[in-house]
C-alpha cells in the first residue's frame, strides 16, 4: 500500500461514476455557466467574462467539485496531473467548488495536489440538502439532465472559445478519455 500513488489510494475506497464526453448546443447552458463566483481573494466575478475579455484557451475545462465527495477527490488528482501535462499546450482548468467548506477544500488542495489548480468558490459553501436547488450549479446539472443527487464531479469543456458547442461529462472522465480528447483538440 505504501507504493501506491495518491490517485490509487483514493480510488481504492470508493465506487466510480464514469461518464462519456457529450456535446451540448444550448445557449442557456452558456448563460448559466457565466455566473458569479468568488475568487480565493474574495473578488466576485462572472466566470466566463474573464475569458470573453482576454480570449479563451484552445481548451478550457470547467470542473465542479465538492471537498466531501470521494469521486471529486479522485478526479481532482487526475485533473491536476492532466493540467500539469497540458498546461503549456494552451489548456486551462478552472475548478468551481460547490457545497463545500472553504477551509476543508483548501486543506484538500494543499495536502493532496502536487500543483495548484485555479479554483473559485460557487454559491454555496455548505452541504445543504434544501438550498442546493437554488444554485446555478443545480440549474446547470438539471439542464444537462444529470440525475445524480449532487451532480459532482461535473465537467464542461469549451473548445476554442466556441460557446455554442460545449462538451460535458456528468461524472468522472473515462480512463484516458480526457487525455486522448486533449491530444486531438490541442493538435499534439
Backbone as JSON Lines, residues from 0, in Angstrom:
{"i":0,"aa":"X","n":[0.82,-1.2,0.0],"ca":[0.0,0.0,0.0],"c":[0.86,1.25,0.0]}
{"i":1,"aa":"X","n":[2.05,1.21,0.58],"ca":[2.92,2.39,0.66],"c":[3.4,2.85,-0.7]}
{"i":2,"aa":"X","n":[3.45,1.98,-1.69],"ca":[3.93,2.36,-3.01],"c":[2.84,2.89,-3.93]}
{"i":3,"aa":"X","n":[1.61,2.95,-3.47],"ca":[0.51,3.45,-4.3],"c":[0.59,4.96,-4.44]}
{"i":4,"aa":"X","n":[0.15,5.45,-5.61],"ca":[0.09,6.89,-5.82],"c":[-1.11,7.45,-5.07]}
{"i":5,"aa":"X","n":[-1.19,8.77,-4.96],"ca":[-2.34,9.42,-4.3],"c":[-3.64,9.03,-4.99]}
{"i":6,"aa":"X","n":[-3.64,9.01,-6.32],"ca":[-4.83,8.65,-7.08],"c":[-5.24,7.21,-6.77]}
{"i":7,"aa":"X","n":[-4.29,6.3,-6.75],"ca":[-4.6,4.9,-6.47],"c":[-5.15,4.71,-5.06]}
{"i":8,"aa":"X","n":[-4.61,5.41,-4.08],"ca":[-5.09,5.29,-2.7],"c":[-6.54,5.74,-2.58]}
{"i":9,"aa":"X","n":[-6.87,6.88,-3.17],"ca":[-8.25,7.36,-3.11],"c":[-9.16,6.44,-3.92]}
{"i":10,"aa":"X","n":[-8.7,5.98,-5.07],"ca":[-9.51,5.13,-5.94],"c":[-9.92,3.83,-5.28]}
{"i":11,"aa":"X","n":[-9.11,3.33,-4.37],"ca":[-9.4,2.06,-3.7],"c":[-10.65,2.12,-2.84]}
{"i":12,"aa":"X","n":[-11.03,3.28,-2.37],"ca":[-12.04,3.38,-1.33],"c":[-13.41,3.88,-1.78]}
{"i":13,"aa":"X","n":[-13.66,3.94,-3.06],"ca":[-14.99,4.38,-3.47],"c":[-15.36,3.83,-4.84]}
{"i":14,"aa":"X","n":[-16.67,3.8,-5.09],"ca":[-17.18,3.4,-6.4],"c":[-17.11,4.6,-7.33]}
{"i":15,"aa":"X","n":[-16.76,4.37,-8.56],"ca":[-16.62,5.46,-9.52],"c":[-17.92,5.7,-10.27]}
{"i":16,"aa":"X","n":[-18.06,6.92,-10.79],"ca":[-19.19,7.3,-11.65],"c":[-18.6,7.82,-12.96]}
{"i":17,"aa":"X","n":[-18.15,6.9,-13.8],"ca":[-17.55,7.3,-15.07],"c":[-18.63,7.68,-16.07]}
{"i":18,"aa":"X","n":[-18.32,8.65,-16.91],"ca":[-19.26,9.09,-17.94],"c":[-18.48,9.5,-19.18]}
{"i":19,"aa":"X","n":[-19.14,9.41,-20.31],"ca":[-18.52,9.79,-21.58],"c":[-18.71,11.28,-21.85]}
{"i":20,"aa":"X","n":[-17.88,11.79,-22.73],"ca":[-17.99,13.19,-23.16],"c":[-19.2,13.31,-24.08]}
{"i":21,"aa":"X","n":[-20.08,14.26,-23.76],"ca":[-21.25,14.55,-24.59],"c":[-21.18,16.0,-25.04]}
{"i":22,"aa":"X","n":[-21.8,16.31,-26.17],"ca":[-21.8,17.68,-26.7],"c":[-23.19,18.28,-26.52]}
{"i":23,"aa":"X","n":[-23.2,19.52,-26.03],"ca":[-24.44,20.27,-25.85],"c":[-24.37,21.55,-26.66]}
{"i":24,"aa":"X","n":[-25.41,21.81,-27.42],"ca":[-25.53,23.06,-28.15],"c":[-26.76,23.77,-27.59]}
{"i":25,"aa":"X","n":[-26.52,24.58,-26.57],"ca":[-27.61,25.2,-25.85],"c":[-27.13,26.54,-25.3]}
{"i":26,"aa":"X","n":[-27.69,27.62,-25.81],"ca":[-27.29,28.96,-25.38],"c":[-27.56,29.17,-23.89]}
{"i":27,"aa":"X","n":[-28.61,28.57,-23.39],"ca":[-28.94,28.71,-21.97],"c":[-27.83,28.12,-21.09]}
{"i":28,"aa":"X","n":[-27.2,27.04,-21.55],"ca":[-26.1,26.44,-20.79],"c":[-24.95,27.43,-20.65]}
{"i":29,"aa":"X","n":[-24.59,28.08,-21.74],"ca":[-23.5,29.07,-21.69],"c":[-23.86,30.2,-20.75]}
{"i":30,"aa":"X","n":[-25.1,30.67,-20.81],"ca":[-25.54,31.75,-19.91],"c":[-25.43,31.31,-18.45]}
{"i":31,"aa":"X","n":[-25.84,30.08,-18.15],"ca":[-25.78,29.59,-16.78],"c":[-24.33,29.4,-16.31]}
{"i":32,"aa":"X","n":[-23.45,28.98,-17.21],"ca":[-22.03,28.82,-16.83],"c":[-21.36,30.15,-16.51]}
{"i":33,"aa":"X","n":[-21.88,31.23,-17.07],"ca":[-21.29,32.55,-16.82],"c":[-21.93,33.18,-15.58]}
{"i":34,"aa":"X","n":[-21.81,32.51,-14.47],"ca":[-22.42,33.0,-13.24],"c":[-21.36,33.52,-12.28]}
{"i":35,"aa":"X","n":[-21.84,34.21,-11.25],"ca":[-20.95,34.88,-10.3],"c":[-20.31,33.86,-9.35]}
{"i":36,"aa":"X","n":[-18.97,33.87,-9.35],"ca":[-18.18,33.02,-8.45],"c":[-17.25,33.92,-7.65]}
{"i":37,"aa":"X","n":[-16.67,33.36,-6.61],"ca":[-15.78,34.14,-5.75],"c":[-14.36,33.58,-5.82]}
{"i":38,"aa":"X","n":[-13.41,34.49,-6.08],"ca":[-12.0,34.08,-6.12],"c":[-11.51,33.81,-4.71]}
{"i":39,"aa":"X","n":[-10.34,33.2,-4.59],"ca":[-9.79,32.93,-3.26],"c":[-9.42,34.22,-2.55]}
{"i":40,"aa":"X","n":[-9.28,35.31,-3.32],"ca":[-9.01,36.62,-2.72],"c":[-10.29,37.32,-2.28]}
{"i":41,"aa":"X","n":[-11.46,36.74,-2.61],"ca":[-12.73,37.31,-2.21],"c":[-13.42,38.16,-3.27]}
{"i":42,"aa":"X","n":[-12.82,38.25,-4.47],"ca":[-13.44,39.03,-5.55],"c":[-14.56,38.23,-6.2]}
{"i":43,"aa":"X","n":[-15.67,38.9,-6.49],"ca":[-16.77,38.28,-7.2],"c":[-16.64,38.59,-8.69]}
{"i":44,"aa":"X","n":[-16.66,37.55,-9.52],"ca":[-16.55,37.74,-10.96],"c":[-17.55,36.84,-11.68]}
{"i":45,"aa":"X","n":[-17.87,37.22,-12.9],"ca":[-18.65,36.33,-13.75],"c":[-17.66,35.38,-14.41]}
{"i":46,"aa":"X","n":[-17.9,34.1,-14.28],"ca":[-16.92,33.08,-14.63],"c":[-16.37,33.2,-16.05]}
{"i":47,"aa":"X","n":[-17.23,33.29,-17.04],"ca":[-16.75,33.3,-18.42],"c":[-16.3,34.68,-18.9]}
{"i":48,"aa":"X","n":[-16.72,35.73,-18.22],"ca":[-16.35,37.09,-18.67],"c":[-14.85,37.29,-18.74]}
{"i":49,"aa":"X","n":[-14.09,36.68,-17.84],"ca":[-12.64,36.83,-17.87],"c":[-12.06,36.3,-19.18]}
{"i":50,"aa":"X","n":[-12.66,35.25,-19.73],"ca":[-12.17,34.68,-20.99],"c":[-12.72,35.44,-22.19]}
{"i":51,"aa":"X","n":[-13.94,35.92,-22.07],"ca":[-14.51,36.73,-23.15],"c":[-13.66,37.98,-23.33]}
{"i":52,"aa":"X","n":[-13.17,38.55,-22.23],"ca":[-12.36,39.77,-22.28],"c":[-10.94,39.51,-22.81]}
{"i":53,"aa":"X","n":[-10.29,38.45,-22.37],"ca":[-8.88,38.23,-22.73],"c":[-8.67,37.17,-23.8]}
{"i":54,"aa":"X","n":[-9.7,36.42,-24.1],"ca":[-9.59,35.34,-25.06],"c":[-9.57,33.99,-24.37]}
{"i":55,"aa":"X","n":[-10.12,33.01,-25.03],"ca":[-10.2,31.65,-24.5],"c":[-8.95,30.86,-24.87]}
{"i":56,"aa":"X","n":[-8.55,29.94,-24.02],"ca":[-7.5,29.0,-24.43],"c":[-8.08,28.05,-25.48]}
{"i":57,"aa":"X","n":[-7.23,27.25,-26.09],"ca":[-7.75,26.28,-27.08],"c":[-8.74,25.33,-26.42]}
{"i":58,"aa":"X","n":[-8.45,24.91,-25.2],"ca":[-9.39,24.09,-24.44],"c":[-9.48,24.63,-23.02]}
{"i":59,"aa":"X","n":[-10.7,24.99,-22.62],"ca":[-10.97,25.41,-21.25],"c":[-11.8,24.32,-20.59]}
{"i":60,"aa":"X","n":[-11.31,23.79,-19.49],"ca":[-12.03,22.79,-18.71],"c":[-12.54,23.45,-17.45]}
{"i":61,"aa":"X","n":[-13.86,23.4,-17.26],"ca":[-14.5,23.9,-16.04],"c":[-15.0,22.68,-15.28]}
{"i":62,"aa":"X","n":[-14.5,22.49,-14.07],"ca":[-14.86,21.32,-13.27],"c":[-15.52,21.75,-11.97]}
{"i":63,"aa":"X","n":[-16.64,21.14,-11.66],"ca":[-17.34,21.37,-10.4],"c":[-17.01,20.23,-9.44]}
{"i":64,"aa":"X","n":[-16.51,20.59,-8.25],"ca":[-16.13,19.62,-7.24],"c":[-16.69,20.01,-5.88]}
{"i":65,"aa":"X","n":[-16.76,19.02,-4.98],"ca":[-17.06,19.23,-3.57],"c":[-16.02,18.49,-2.76]}
{"i":66,"aa":"X","n":[-15.55,19.1,-1.68],"ca":[-14.45,18.51,-0.91],"c":[-14.83,17.21,-0.22]}
{"i":67,"aa":"X","n":[-16.07,16.99,0.09],"ca":[-16.51,15.8,0.81],"c":[-16.77,14.61,-0.11]}
{"i":68,"aa":"X","n":[-16.74,14.82,-1.4],"ca":[-17.1,13.81,-2.4],"c":[-15.87,12.98,-2.79]}
{"i":69,"aa":"X","n":[-15.85,11.67,-2.51],"ca":[-14.69,10.84,-2.87],"c":[-14.4,10.85,-4.37]}
{"i":70,"aa":"X","n":[-15.44,10.86,-5.21],"ca":[-15.22,10.91,-6.65],"c":[-14.55,12.22,-7.05]}
{"i":71,"aa":"X","n":[-14.93,13.3,-6.39],"ca":[-14.3,14.6,-6.67],"c":[-12.84,14.6,-6.23]}
{"i":72,"aa":"X","n":[-12.58,14.01,-5.09],"ca":[-11.19,13.94,-4.61],"c":[-10.33,13.15,-5.59]}
{"i":73,"aa":"X","n":[-10.84,12.03,-6.06],"ca":[-10.12,11.23,-7.04],"c":[-9.94,12.01,-8.33]}
{"i":74,"aa":"X","n":[-11.02,12.61,-8.82],"ca":[-10.98,13.32,-10.1],"c":[-10.09,14.56,-10.02]}
{"i":75,"aa":"X","n":[-10.06,15.24,-8.89],"ca":[-9.18,16.41,-8.74],"c":[-7.72,16.02,-8.91]}
{"i":76,"aa":"X","n":[-7.36,14.86,-8.4],"ca":[-5.98,14.38,-8.56],"c":[-5.68,14.07,-10.03]}
{"i":77,"aa":"X","n":[-6.65,13.48,-10.72],"ca":[-6.48,13.18,-12.15],"c":[-6.37,14.48,-12.95]}
{"i":78,"aa":"X","n":[-7.27,15.42,-12.68],"ca":[-7.26,16.71,-13.39],"c":[-5.97,17.47,-13.11]}
{"i":79,"aa":"X","n":[-5.49,17.41,-11.89],"ca":[-4.24,18.07,-11.54],"c":[-3.09,17.52,-12.39]}
{"i":80,"aa":"X","n":[-3.04,16.21,-12.52],"ca":[-1.99,15.56,-13.33],"c":[-2.12,15.96,-14.81]}
{"i":81,"aa":"X","n":[-3.35,15.95,-15.32],"ca":[-3.59,16.34,-16.72],"c":[-3.22,17.8,-16.93]}
{"i":82,"aa":"X","n":[-3.56,18.65,-15.96],"ca":[-3.23,20.07,-16.06],"c":[-1.72,20.27,-16.16]}
{"i":83,"aa":"X","n":[-0.98,19.58,-15.32],"ca":[0.48,19.69,-15.38],"c":[1.03,19.26,-16.73]}
{"i":84,"aa":"X","n":[0.42,18.23,-17.3],"ca":[0.91,17.69,-18.57],"c":[0.6,18.61,-19.76]}
{"i":85,"aa":"X","n":[-0.57,19.28,-19.74],"ca":[-1.02,20.02,-20.92],"c":[-1.05,21.53,-20.76]}
{"i":86,"aa":"X","n":[-0.66,22.06,-19.62],"ca":[-0.77,23.5,-19.37],"c":[0.0,24.33,-20.4]}
{"i":87,"aa":"X","n":[1.08,23.83,-20.92],"ca":[1.86,24.57,-21.91],"c":[1.3,24.45,-23.32]}
{"i":88,"aa":"X","n":[0.22,23.7,-23.47],"ca":[-0.4,23.47,-24.78],"c":[-1.67,24.3,-24.97]}
{"i":89,"aa":"X","n":[-1.81,25.41,-24.25],"ca":[-2.99,26.27,-24.33],"c":[-4.24,25.56,-23.8]}
{"i":90,"aa":"X","n":[-4.05,24.87,-22.69],"ca":[-5.12,24.18,-21.96],"c":[-5.21,24.83,-20.59]}
{"i":91,"aa":"X","n":[-6.43,25.13,-20.17],"ca":[-6.61,25.78,-18.87],"c":[-7.73,25.09,-18.11]}
{"i":92,"aa":"X","n":[-7.54,24.97,-16.8],"ca":[-8.52,24.34,-15.92],"c":[-9.01,25.37,-14.91]}
{"i":93,"aa":"X","n":[-10.32,25.42,-14.74],"ca":[-10.95,26.23,-13.7],"c":[-11.81,25.27,-12.87]}
{"i":94,"aa":"X","n":[-11.6,25.27,-11.57],"ca":[-12.39,24.44,-10.66],"c":[-13.36,25.33,-9.91]}
{"i":95,"aa":"X","n":[-14.62,24.91,-9.87],"ca":[-15.64,25.6,-9.08],"c":[-15.97,24.68,-7.91]}
{"i":96,"aa":"X","n":[-15.79,25.19,-6.71],"ca":[-16.04,24.41,-5.5],"c":[-17.45,24.75,-5.01]}
{"i":97,"aa":"X","n":[-18.32,23.75,-5.0],"ca":[-19.7,23.94,-4.54],"c":[-19.97,23.04,-3.34]}
{"i":98,"aa":"X","n":[-20.91,23.46,-2.52],"ca":[-21.42,22.66,-1.4],"c":[-20.29,22.23,-0.46]}
{"i":99,"aa":"X","n":[-19.3,23.08,-0.29],"ca":[-18.11,22.7,0.47],"c":[-17.65,23.81,1.39]}
{"i":100,"aa":"X","n":[-17.11,23.42,2.51],"ca":[-16.46,24.35,3.41],"c":[-15.14,24.8,2.77]}
{"i":101,"aa":"X","n":[-14.92,26.1,2.7],"ca":[-13.74,26.62,2.0],"c":[-12.44,26.16,2.65]}
{"i":102,"aa":"X","n":[-12.39,26.09,3.96],"ca":[-11.17,25.66,4.66],"c":[-10.86,24.18,4.38]}
{"i":103,"aa":"X","n":[-11.9,23.35,4.36],"ca":[-11.69,21.93,4.07],"c":[-11.2,21.74,2.64]}
{"i":104,"aa":"X","n":[-11.74,22.53,1.69],"ca":[-11.27,22.45,0.31],"c":[-9.81,22.88,0.24]}
{"i":105,"aa":"X","n":[-9.47,23.97,0.89],"ca":[-8.09,24.45,0.85],"c":[-7.14,23.43,1.48]}
{"i":106,"aa":"X","n":[-7.57,22.77,2.55],"ca":[-6.76,21.7,3.14],"c":[-6.55,20.56,2.14]}
{"i":107,"aa":"X","n":[-7.63,20.18,1.46],"ca":[-7.53,19.11,0.47],"c":[-6.56,19.49,-0.65]}
{"i":108,"aa":"X","n":[-6.74,20.66,-1.21],"ca":[-5.91,21.05,-2.36],"c":[-4.45,21.24,-1.95]}
{"i":109,"aa":"X","n":[-4.22,21.7,-0.73],"ca":[-2.85,21.9,-0.24],"c":[-2.17,20.57,0.07]}
{"i":110,"aa":"X","n":[-2.89,19.66,0.67],"ca":[-2.28,18.4,1.14],"c":[-2.29,17.27,0.12]}
{"i":111,"aa":"X","n":[-3.15,17.34,-0.89],"ca":[-3.29,16.2,-1.8],"c":[-2.8,16.46,-3.22]}
{"i":112,"aa":"X","n":[-2.79,17.72,-3.65],"ca":[-2.43,18.0,-5.04],"c":[-0.99,18.46,-5.14]}
{"i":113,"aa":"X","n":[-0.35,18.08,-6.24],"ca":[1.05,18.45,-6.46],"c":[1.19,19.88,-6.97]}
{"i":114,"aa":"X","n":[0.24,20.34,-7.75],"ca":[0.29,21.71,-8.26],"c":[-0.98,22.43,-7.83]}
{"i":115,"aa":"X","n":[-1.02,23.69,-8.08],"ca":[-2.2,24.46,-7.71],"c":[-3.13,24.61,-8.9]}
{"i":116,"aa":"X","n":[-4.33,24.08,-8.78],"ca":[-5.36,24.34,-9.78],"c":[-5.99,25.69,-9.47]}
{"i":117,"aa":"X","n":[-6.4,26.4,-10.5],"ca":[-7.13,27.65,-10.29],"c":[-8.54,27.29,-9.86]}
{"i":118,"aa":"X","n":[-8.96,27.82,-8.73],"ca":[-10.3,27.48,-8.28],"c":[-11.04,28.71,-7.75]}
{"i":119,"aa":"X","n":[-12.36,28.6,-7.82],"ca":[-13.27,29.62,-7.34],"c":[-14.31,28.93,-6.47]}
{"i":120,"aa":"X","n":[-14.9,29.7,-5.58],"ca":[-15.98,29.18,-4.77],"c":[-17.3,29.55,-5.43]}
{"i":121,"aa":"X","n":[-18.2,28.58,-5.48],"ca":[-19.51,28.8,-6.07],"c":[-20.44,29.5,-5.1]}
{"i":122,"aa":"X","n":[-21.71,29.22,-5.24],"ca":[-22.72,29.95,-4.47],"c":[-22.97,29.39,-3.07]}
{"i":123,"aa":"X","n":[-22.6,28.14,-2.82],"ca":[-22.93,27.55,-1.53],"c":[-21.7,26.89,-0.92]}
{"i":124,"aa":"X","n":[-21.3,27.39,0.24],"ca":[-20.12,26.87,0.92],"c":[-20.5,25.91,2.05]}
{"i":125,"aa":"X","n":[-21.57,25.18,1.84],"ca":[-22.0,24.16,2.79],"c":[-22.79,23.09,2.04]}
{"i":126,"aa":"X","n":[-22.83,21.92,2.61],"ca":[-23.61,20.83,2.04],"c":[-25.01,20.92,2.64]}
{"i":127,"aa":"X","n":[-25.93,21.53,1.89],"ca":[-27.27,21.8,2.39],"c":[-28.29,21.21,1.42]}
{"i":128,"aa":"X","n":[-28.99,20.18,1.88],"ca":[-29.94,19.44,1.03],"c":[-31.02,20.34,0.43]}
{"i":129,"aa":"X","n":[-31.53,21.28,1.21],"ca":[-32.66,22.09,0.75],"c":[-32.23,23.26,-0.13]}
{"i":130,"aa":"X","n":[-31.14,23.9,0.23],"ca":[-30.71,25.09,-0.51],"c":[-30.03,24.78,-1.84]}
{"i":131,"aa":"X","n":[-29.58,23.53,-2.03],"ca":[-28.85,23.2,-3.26],"c":[-29.69,23.45,-4.51]}
{"i":132,"aa":"X","n":[-31.01,23.36,-4.37],"ca":[-31.9,23.58,-5.51],"c":[-31.87,25.02,-6.0]}
{"i":133,"aa":"X","n":[-31.34,25.93,-5.2],"ca":[-31.32,27.35,-5.54],"c":[-30.05,27.78,-6.26]}
{"i":134,"aa":"X","n":[-29.11,26.88,-6.46],"ca":[-27.82,27.26,-7.03],"c":[-27.81,27.17,-8.56]}
{"i":135,"aa":"X","n":[-26.93,27.95,-9.16],"ca":[-26.71,27.85,-10.6],"c":[-26.22,26.45,-10.97]}
{"i":136,"aa":"X","n":[-25.36,25.89,-10.11],"ca":[-24.86,24.54,-10.38],"c":[-26.03,23.57,-10.53]}
{"i":137,"aa":"X","n":[-27.02,23.66,-9.66],"ca":[-28.17,22.76,-9.76],"c":[-28.93,23.0,-11.06]}
{"i":138,"aa":"X","n":[-29.09,24.26,-11.45],"ca":[-29.76,24.56,-12.72],"c":[-28.96,24.01,-13.9]}
{"i":139,"aa":"X","n":[-27.64,24.12,-13.83],"ca":[-26.77,23.61,-14.9],"c":[-26.9,22.09,-15.0]}
{"i":140,"aa":"X","n":[-26.8,21.4,-13.87],"ca":[-26.87,19.94,-13.89],"c":[-28.24,19.46,-14.36]}
{"i":141,"aa":"X","n":[-29.28,20.21,-14.02],"ca":[-30.62,19.86,-14.48],"c":[-30.74,20.05,-15.99]}
{"i":142,"aa":"X","n":[-30.17,21.14,-16.5],"ca":[-30.23,21.43,-17.94],"c":[-29.55,20.33,-18.76]}
{"i":143,"aa":"X","n":[-28.47,19.76,-18.24],"ca":[-27.77,18.69,-18.98],"c":[-28.28,17.3,-18.58]}
{"i":144,"aa":"X","n":[-29.39,17.27,-17.86],"ca":[-30.06,16.02,-17.49],"c":[-29.2,15.12,-16.61]}
{"i":145,"aa":"X","n":[-28.49,15.73,-15.69],"ca":[-27.68,14.98,-14.72],"c":[-28.61,14.58,-13.57]}
{"i":146,"aa":"X","n":[-28.88,13.3,-13.45],"ca":[-29.85,12.79,-12.47],"c":[-29.23,12.51,-11.1]}
{"i":147,"aa":"X","n":[-27.92,12.68,-10.97],"ca":[-27.28,12.41,-9.68],"c":[-27.71,13.46,-8.66]}
{"i":148,"aa":"X","n":[-27.8,13.06,-7.42],"ca":[-28.3,13.95,-6.36],"c":[-27.54,15.26,-6.29]}
{"i":149,"aa":"X","n":[-26.23,15.21,-6.17],"ca":[-25.43,16.42,-6.01],"c":[-24.8,16.89,-7.32]}
{"i":150,"aa":"X","n":[-24.63,16.02,-8.27],"ca":[-24.1,16.42,-9.58],"c":[-22.63,16.82,-9.57]}
{"i":151,"aa":"X","n":[-21.84,16.18,-8.73],"ca":[-20.39,16.41,-8.73],"c":[-19.69,15.06,-8.72]}
{"i":152,"aa":"X","n":[-18.56,14.94,-9.4],"ca":[-17.96,15.94,-10.28],"c":[-18.79,16.14,-11.54]}
{"i":153,"aa":"X","n":[-18.67,17.33,-12.1],"ca":[-19.33,17.7,-13.34],"c":[-18.35,18.57,-14.11]}
{"i":154,"aa":"X","n":[-18.15,18.24,-15.38],"ca":[-17.13,18.94,-16.18],"c":[-17.73,19.5,-17.47]}
{"i":155,"aa":"X","n":[-17.21,20.66,-17.86],"ca":[-17.55,21.28,-19.15],"c":[-16.28,21.7,-19.84]}
{"i":156,"aa":"X","n":[-16.23,21.47,-21.15],"ca":[-15.07,21.91,-21.93],"c":[-15.55,22.82,-23.05]}
{"i":157,"aa":"X","n":[-14.89,23.98,-23.12],"ca":[-15.15,24.93,-24.19],"c":[-13.93,24.89,-25.1]}
{"i":158,"aa":"X","n":[-14.16,24.56,-26.35],"ca":[-13.08,24.37,-27.31],"c":[-12.96,25.61,-28.18]}
{"i":159,"aa":"X","n":[-11.8,26.24,-28.15],"ca":[-11.53,27.4,-29.0],"c":[-12.51,28.55,-28.8]}
{"i":160,"aa":"X","n":[-13.07,28.67,-27.61],"ca":[-13.99,29.77,-27.33],"c":[-15.38,29.6,-27.93]}
{"i":161,"aa":"X","n":[-15.67,28.44,-28.49],"ca":[-16.99,28.2,-29.1],"c":[-18.02,27.95,-28.01]}
{"i":162,"aa":"X","n":[-18.75,29.0,-27.67],"ca":[-19.72,28.92,-26.58],"c":[-21.02,28.24,-27.0]}
{"i":163,"aa":"X","n":[-21.2,28.06,-28.3],"ca":[-22.44,27.44,-28.79],"c":[-22.35,25.92,-28.86]}
{"i":164,"aa":"X","n":[-21.19,25.36,-28.5],"ca":[-21.0,23.91,-28.56],"c":[-20.08,23.52,-27.4]}
{"i":165,"aa":"X","n":[-20.68,23.09,-26.3],"ca":[-19.94,22.82,-25.07],"c":[-19.95,21.31,-24.79]}
{"i":166,"aa":"X","n":[-18.78,20.78,-24.47],"ca":[-18.66,19.36,-24.13],"c":[-18.9,19.19,-22.63]}
{"i":167,"aa":"X","n":[-19.53,18.09,-22.26],"ca":[-19.9,17.87,-20.85],"c":[-19.62,16.42,-20.45]}
{"i":168,"aa":"X","n":[-19.18,16.25,-19.21],"ca":[-19.02,14.92,-18.61],"c":[-19.73,14.96,-17.26]}
{"i":169,"aa":"X","n":[-20.75,14.12,-17.11],"ca":[-21.54,14.06,-15.89],"c":[-21.01,12.94,-15.0]}
{"i":170,"aa":"X","n":[-19.91,13.22,-14.35],"ca":[-19.23,12.24,-13.51],"c":[-17.74,12.33,-13.76]}
{"i":171,"aa":"X","n":[-17.06,11.23,-13.54],"ca":[-15.62,11.19,-13.77],"c":[-15.35,10.86,-15.24]}
{"i":172,"aa":"X","n":[-14.23,11.38,-15.76],"ca":[-13.83,11.04,-17.11],"c":[-13.51,9.55,-17.19]}
{"i":173,"aa":"X","n":[-13.91,8.92,-18.29],"ca":[-13.48,7.55,-18.55],"c":[-11.95,7.54,-18.59]}
{"i":174,"aa":"X","n":[-11.36,6.46,-18.17],"ca":[-9.9,6.36,-18.12],"c":[-9.29,6.72,-19.48]}
{"i":175,"aa":"X","n":[-8.36,7.64,-19.47],"ca":[-7.61,8.12,-20.63],"c":[-8.44,8.9,-21.64]}
{"i":176,"aa":"X","n":[-9.77,9.0,-21.45],"ca":[-10.59,9.72,-22.43],"c":[-10.23,11.2,-22.5]}
{"i":177,"aa":"X","n":[-10.03,11.84,-21.35],"ca":[-9.68,13.25,-21.36],"c":[-8.35,13.47,-22.05]}
{"i":178,"aa":"X","n":[-7.38,12.66,-21.72],"ca":[-6.05,12.8,-22.32],"c":[-6.11,12.62,-23.84]}
{"i":179,"aa":"X","n":[-6.82,11.61,-24.31],"ca":[-6.98,11.37,-25.75],"c":[-7.69,12.54,-26.41]}
{"i":180,"aa":"X","n":[-8.73,13.04,-25.77],"ca":[-9.5,14.18,-26.27],"c":[-8.6,15.41,-26.4]}
{"i":181,"aa":"X","n":[-7.8,15.68,-25.38],"ca":[-6.92,16.85,-25.4],"c":[-5.84,16.74,-26.47]}
{"i":182,"aa":"X","n":[-5.27,15.58,-26.64],"ca":[-4.26,15.39,-27.68],"c":[-4.85,15.72,-29.05]}
{"i":183,"aa":"X","n":[-6.08,15.3,-29.27],"ca":[-6.76,15.58,-30.55],"c":[-7.08,17.07,-30.69]}
{"i":184,"aa":"X","n":[-7.68,17.67,-29.68],"ca":[-8.13,19.06,-29.77],"c":[-6.97,20.05,-29.73]}
{"i":185,"aa":"X","n":[-5.88,19.69,-29.08],"ca":[-4.72,20.58,-29.0],"c":[-3.71,20.32,-30.11]}
{"i":186,"aa":"X","n":[-4.04,19.37,-31.0],"ca":[-3.17,19.03,-32.14],"c":[-1.76,18.67,-31.7]}
{"i":187,"aa":"X","n":[-1.66,17.82,-30.72],"ca":[-0.34,17.42,-30.2],"c":[0.11,16.15,-30.92]}
